[in-house]
Amino acid sequence: MITVDDVKKSYQEESQVKRYSDAVCTIGLWKSELLLFTQYFDKQHKILDIGCGAGRTTIGLAKKGYSMIEGLDLSNNLIRAAKQIALEEGLNIRFTCGNAIDLPFNNNEFDGVFFSFNGLMQIPDKRNRLKVMREINRVIKPSAYFVFTTHSGREETGLFLEFWDDYGKKWNTRQQDKRAIDYGDRFFQVDGIEMFIHIPTKDEVEQIIKDSKFRVVQSKLRSEICEEREDILDYSVDCIFWIVQKL
Ligand SMILES: C[S@@+](CC[C@H](N)C(=O)[O-])C[C@H]1O[C@@H](n2cnc3c(N)ncnc32)[C@H](O)[C@@H]1O
């Protein structure tokens, strides 16, 4: 069965550290991220970027004037890279190595939290994903916003119908990848490294939002929010942005 430790190992790999470090400069903030973050977070807000990687969004927002932003990631190699890039950019940002399942922060500490580029869905086991949502609810202030994305590949775009047809047949005949825990778990390779993602249905996401005492403010495909640059479209397939508010 896939574990959080397996995910951590995949993000410790040199090729992943290089990929995410390069993205800080070459990709930077997506237009959609900038639009939504500036809509829901003030520059004076204390903001937490969970699954910050090498700091693509943390550094991107710090450069836009978000002086109270900080990042957390499971991979200490990515955190080391983020600290180095911030130092080179002359930015004073706190980066912490930690697991979103057990956040090293106080109750109601943040005015806003985000978990970008589908990172929440790289946490194996739906019970762990719910724990993470509850942890985020604990560290965020009442009425504050949490922004995250999920892969759009289940029913939303209809692009992967054949894939899910085949996936369902394998699952029903118990021929699915033996590492999978939940229906929608997917294993794929990036630069020869085995990666994991859970691709949820919208109903499933709505359920964990409800069970962790948030309410949905908005959920929209990235492609409905704005048009992204060509290199960003090559780097990342369409996703769903979820804006949720602590009840
Ligand atoms: C797809 S990468 C995105 C990195 C960065 N946000 C970006 O957009 O460049 C997902 C990130 O989530 C982190 N991650 C996965 N599970 C995590 C967990 N349980 N706690 C903290 N970070 C986690 C990974 O280490 C990885 O850096």
Coordinates of C-alpha atoms and ligand atoms in Angstrom, one line a residue:
M1 CA 0.0 0.0 0.0
I2 CA 1.2 3.5 -0.8
T3 CA 2.3 5.5 2.2
V4 CA 3.2 9.1 3.0
D5 CA 6.8 8.0 3.3
D6 CA 6.7 6.7 -0.3
V7 CA 5.5 10.2 -1.4
K8 CA 8.2 11.8 0.6
K9 CA 10.9 9.6 -1.0
S10 CA 9.7 10.6 -4.5
Y11 CA 10.0 14.3 -3.6
Q12 CA 13.4 13.8 -2.1
E13 CA 14.8 12.7 -5.5
E14 CA 17.3 15.0 -7.2
S15 CA 15.3 15.1 -10.5
Q16 CA 12.2 16.3 -8.6
V17 CA 14.2 18.9 -6.7
K18 CA 15.6 20.2 -9.9
R19 CA 12.1 20.2 -11.6
Y20 CA 10.5 22.2 -8.8
S21 CA 13.5 24.5 -8.3
D22 CA 13.5 25.3 -12.1
A23 CA 9.8 26.0 -11.9
V24 CA 10.3 28.8 -9.3
C25 CA 12.0 30.9 -12.0
T26 CA 10.7 29.5 -15.3
I27 CA 7.0 28.9 -14.4
G28 CA 6.4 31.2 -11.4
L29 CA 2.9 32.0 -10.2
W30 CA 0.1 30.9 -12.6
K31 CA -2.2 33.7 -13.6
S32 CA -5.1 31.9 -12.0
E33 CA -3.2 31.6 -8.7
L34 CA -2.4 35.3 -8.7
L35 CA -6.0 36.2 -9.4
L36 CA -7.4 34.0 -6.7
F37 CA -4.7 34.6 -4.0
T38 CA -5.0 38.4 -4.4
Q39 CA -8.8 38.1 -4.2
Y40 CA -8.8 36.0 -1.0
F41 CA -5.6 37.0 0.8
D42 CA -4.4 40.4 1.9
K43 CA -0.7 41.4 1.7
Q44 CA -0.7 41.9 5.5
H45 CA -2.1 38.4 6.1
K46 CA -0.1 35.6 7.7
I47 CA -0.3 32.9 5.0
L48 CA 0.8 29.3 5.0
D49 CA 1.8 27.6 1.7
I50 CA 1.5 23.8 2.4
G51 CA 3.4 21.5 0.0
C52 CA 5.4 24.6 -1.1
G53 CA 8.0 22.5 -2.9
A54 CA 11.0 24.7 -3.8
G55 CA 8.8 27.8 -3.2
R56 CA 7.2 28.5 -6.6
T57 CA 4.1 30.1 -5.0
T58 CA 5.7 31.2 -1.7
I59 CA 8.5 33.1 -3.4
G60 CA 6.1 34.3 -6.2
L61 CA 3.8 35.8 -3.6
A62 CA 6.6 37.2 -1.4
K63 CA 7.8 39.1 -4.5
K64 CA 4.3 40.5 -4.9
G65 CA 4.5 42.0 -1.4
Y66 CA 3.1 39.2 0.8
S67 CA 5.6 39.7 3.5
M68 CA 4.0 37.3 6.1
I69 CA 4.0 34.2 3.9
E70 CA 5.7 31.0 4.9
G71 CA 6.1 27.5 3.4
L72 CA 6.0 23.9 4.6
D73 CA 6.8 20.8 2.8
L74 CA 7.4 17.1 3.5
S75 CA 10.6 16.9 1.5
N76 CA 13.7 18.4 3.3
N77 CA 15.6 18.5 0.0
L78 CA 12.9 20.7 -1.5
I79 CA 12.8 22.9 1.7
R80 CA 16.6 23.2 1.4
A81 CA 16.2 24.3 -2.2
A82 CA 13.5 26.8 -1.3
K83 CA 15.6 28.4 1.4
Q84 CA 18.5 28.7 -1.0
I85 CA 16.4 30.3 -3.8
A86 CA 14.8 32.8 -1.3
L87 CA 18.3 33.7 0.0
E88 CA 19.5 34.3 -3.5
E89 CA 16.5 36.5 -4.1
G90 CA 17.1 38.5 -0.9
L91 CA 13.8 37.3 0.6
N92 CA 13.3 36.5 4.3
I93 CA 10.8 33.6 4.2
R94 CA 10.4 30.9 6.9
F95 CA 10.4 27.5 5.3
T96 CA 9.6 24.4 7.5
C97 CA 10.0 20.7 6.8
G98 CA 6.9 19.0 8.1
N99 CA 3.9 16.8 7.4
A100 CA 0.5 18.4 6.7
I101 CA -1.1 15.5 8.7
D102 CA 0.4 17.0 11.9
L103 CA 1.1 20.7 11.4
P104 CA 3.7 22.2 13.7
F105 CA 1.5 25.4 14.3
N106 CA -0.9 26.8 16.9
N107 CA -4.7 26.9 16.6
N108 CA -6.0 29.9 14.6
E109 CA -2.5 31.0 13.7
F110 CA -3.0 31.8 9.9
D111 CA -5.2 34.3 8.1
G112 CA -5.1 32.1 5.0
V113 CA -3.7 28.7 3.8
F114 CA -3.2 27.2 0.4
F115 CA -2.0 23.8 -0.9
S116 CA -1.3 24.4 -4.6
F117 CA -0.8 22.1 -7.7
N118 CA -2.9 19.2 -6.4
G119 CA -0.5 18.5 -3.5
L120 CA -3.4 17.6 -1.2
M121 CA -4.3 14.8 -3.5
Q122 CA -0.8 13.4 -3.2
I123 CA -1.6 12.3 0.3
P124 CA -2.4 8.6 0.3
D125 CA -5.6 7.3 2.0
K126 CA -8.8 9.3 2.2
R127 CA -8.6 9.1 6.1
N128 CA -5.2 11.0 5.9
R129 CA -6.7 13.6 3.5
L130 CA -9.5 14.2 6.0
K131 CA -6.9 14.5 8.8
V132 CA -5.0 17.2 6.8
M133 CA -8.2 19.2 6.1
R134 CA -9.0 19.1 9.8
E135 CA -5.4 20.2 10.6
I136 CA -5.8 23.1 8.2
N137 CA -9.1 24.0 9.8
R138 CA -7.4 24.0 13.2
V139 CA -4.5 26.3 12.2
I140 CA -6.6 28.8 10.2
K141 CA -8.7 31.6 11.8
P142 CA -12.5 31.5 11.8
S143 CA -14.0 32.6 8.5
A144 CA -10.5 32.5 6.8
Y145 CA -10.0 30.9 3.4
F146 CA -8.2 27.8 2.3
V147 CA -7.4 27.4 -1.4
F148 CA -6.4 24.1 -3.0
T149 CA -6.6 22.3 -6.4
T150 CA -7.5 18.9 -7.5
H151 CA -6.9 17.1 -10.8
S152 CA -9.7 17.6 -13.3
G153 CA -9.4 14.2 -14.8
R154 CA -12.5 12.4 -13.3
E155 CA -15.8 13.5 -14.8
E156 CA -15.2 17.2 -15.2
T157 CA -13.5 17.4 -18.6
G158 CA -14.5 14.1 -20.1
L159 CA -10.9 13.8 -21.5
F160 CA -10.1 10.6 -19.7
L161 CA -13.2 8.5 -20.3
E162 CA -11.3 5.5 -21.8
F163 CA -8.8 5.6 -19.0
W164 CA -11.5 5.4 -16.3
D165 CA -13.4 2.7 -18.2
D166 CA -10.2 0.5 -18.2
Y167 CA -9.4 1.5 -14.6
G168 CA -12.9 0.5 -13.4
K169 CA -12.7 -2.9 -15.2
K170 CA -9.3 -3.6 -13.5
W171 CA -10.7 -2.5 -10.1
N172 CA -13.8 -4.7 -10.4
T173 CA -11.7 -7.7 -11.2
R174 CA -9.2 -6.9 -8.5
Q175 CA -6.4 -6.4 -11.1
Q176 CA -5.7 -2.8 -10.0
D177 CA -2.2 -1.7 -8.9
K178 CA -1.7 -3.4 -5.5
R179 CA -0.3 -0.1 -4.0
A180 CA -3.7 1.6 -4.5
I181 CA -5.9 2.3 -1.5
D182 CA -8.8 4.3 -2.8
Y183 CA -10.6 4.2 -6.2
G184 CA -9.0 7.0 -8.1
D185 CA -5.4 6.3 -6.9
R186 CA -3.0 6.6 -9.8
F187 CA 0.7 5.9 -10.2
F188 CA 2.7 7.5 -13.0
Q189 CA 6.3 8.3 -13.8
V190 CA 8.1 11.6 -14.0
D191 CA 11.7 11.6 -15.1
G192 CA 11.8 7.9 -14.2
I193 CA 10.5 8.5 -10.7
E194 CA 7.3 6.7 -9.6
M195 CA 4.8 9.3 -8.4
F196 CA 1.4 9.0 -6.8
I197 CA -1.8 11.1 -7.1
H198 CA -5.4 10.5 -6.0
I199 CA -7.9 11.8 -8.6
P200 CA -11.2 12.5 -6.8
T201 CA -14.7 13.0 -7.9
K202 CA -16.3 16.4 -7.1
D203 CA -18.7 14.7 -4.6
E204 CA -15.8 13.2 -2.8
V205 CA -14.1 16.6 -2.4
E206 CA -17.3 18.2 -1.3
Q207 CA -17.7 15.5 1.4
I208 CA -14.2 16.1 2.9
I209 CA -14.8 19.8 2.9
K210 CA -18.0 19.3 4.8
D211 CA -16.5 16.7 7.2
S212 CA -13.6 19.1 8.1
K213 CA -16.0 22.0 8.8
F214 CA -15.3 24.2 5.8
R215 CA -17.9 25.5 3.3
V216 CA -17.4 25.8 -0.5
V217 CA -17.2 29.4 -1.6
Q218 CA -16.2 28.6 -5.2
S219 CA -15.0 25.6 -7.3
K220 CA -14.0 26.3 -10.9
L221 CA -11.8 24.8 -13.5
R222 CA -8.6 26.7 -14.1
S223 CA -9.5 27.1 -17.7
E224 CA -12.7 28.8 -16.7
I225 CA -10.9 31.3 -14.5
C226 CA -8.4 32.6 -17.1
E227 CA -6.1 31.6 -20.0
E228 CA -2.7 30.5 -18.9
R229 CA 0.6 30.8 -20.8
E230 CA 1.5 28.0 -23.2
D231 CA 4.4 26.8 -21.0
I232 CA 2.2 26.6 -17.9
L233 CA -0.3 24.5 -19.9
D234 CA 2.5 22.2 -20.9
Y235 CA 3.7 22.0 -17.3
S236 CA 0.3 21.2 -15.7
V237 CA -3.0 19.9 -17.0
D238 CA -6.2 21.7 -16.2
C239 CA -7.2 21.5 -12.5
I240 CA -10.1 22.5 -10.3
F241 CA -9.6 25.4 -7.9
W242 CA -11.5 25.0 -4.6
I243 CA -11.9 28.1 -2.4
V244 CA -13.3 27.0 1.0
Q245 CA -14.0 29.0 4.2
K246 CA -13.7 27.9 7.8
L247 CA -17.1 27.7 9.4
Ligands
LIG1 C1 3.0 18.7 -7.1 S1 4.1 19.3 -5.9 C2 3.9 21.0 -5.9 C3 5.0 21.8 -5.3 C4 4.8 23.3 -5.3 N1 3.5 23.7 -4.6 C5 4.7 23.9 -6.7 O1 3.5 24.1 -7.2 O2 5.7 24.0 -7.3 C6 3.3 18.7 -4.4 C7 4.1 19.0 -3.1 O3 3.4 18.6 -2.0 C8 4.3 18.1 -1.0 N2 3.6 17.2 -0.1 C9 3.0 16.0 -0.4 N3 2.5 15.5 0.7 C10 2.7 16.3 1.7 C11 2.4 16.3 3.1 N4 1.8 15.2 3.7 N5 2.8 17.3 3.9 C12 3.5 18.4 3.3 N6 3.8 18.4 2.0 C13 3.4 17.4 1.2 C14 5.3 17.4 -1.9 O4 6.5 17.1 -1.2 C15 5.5 18.3 -3.0 O5 6.5 19.3 -2.8

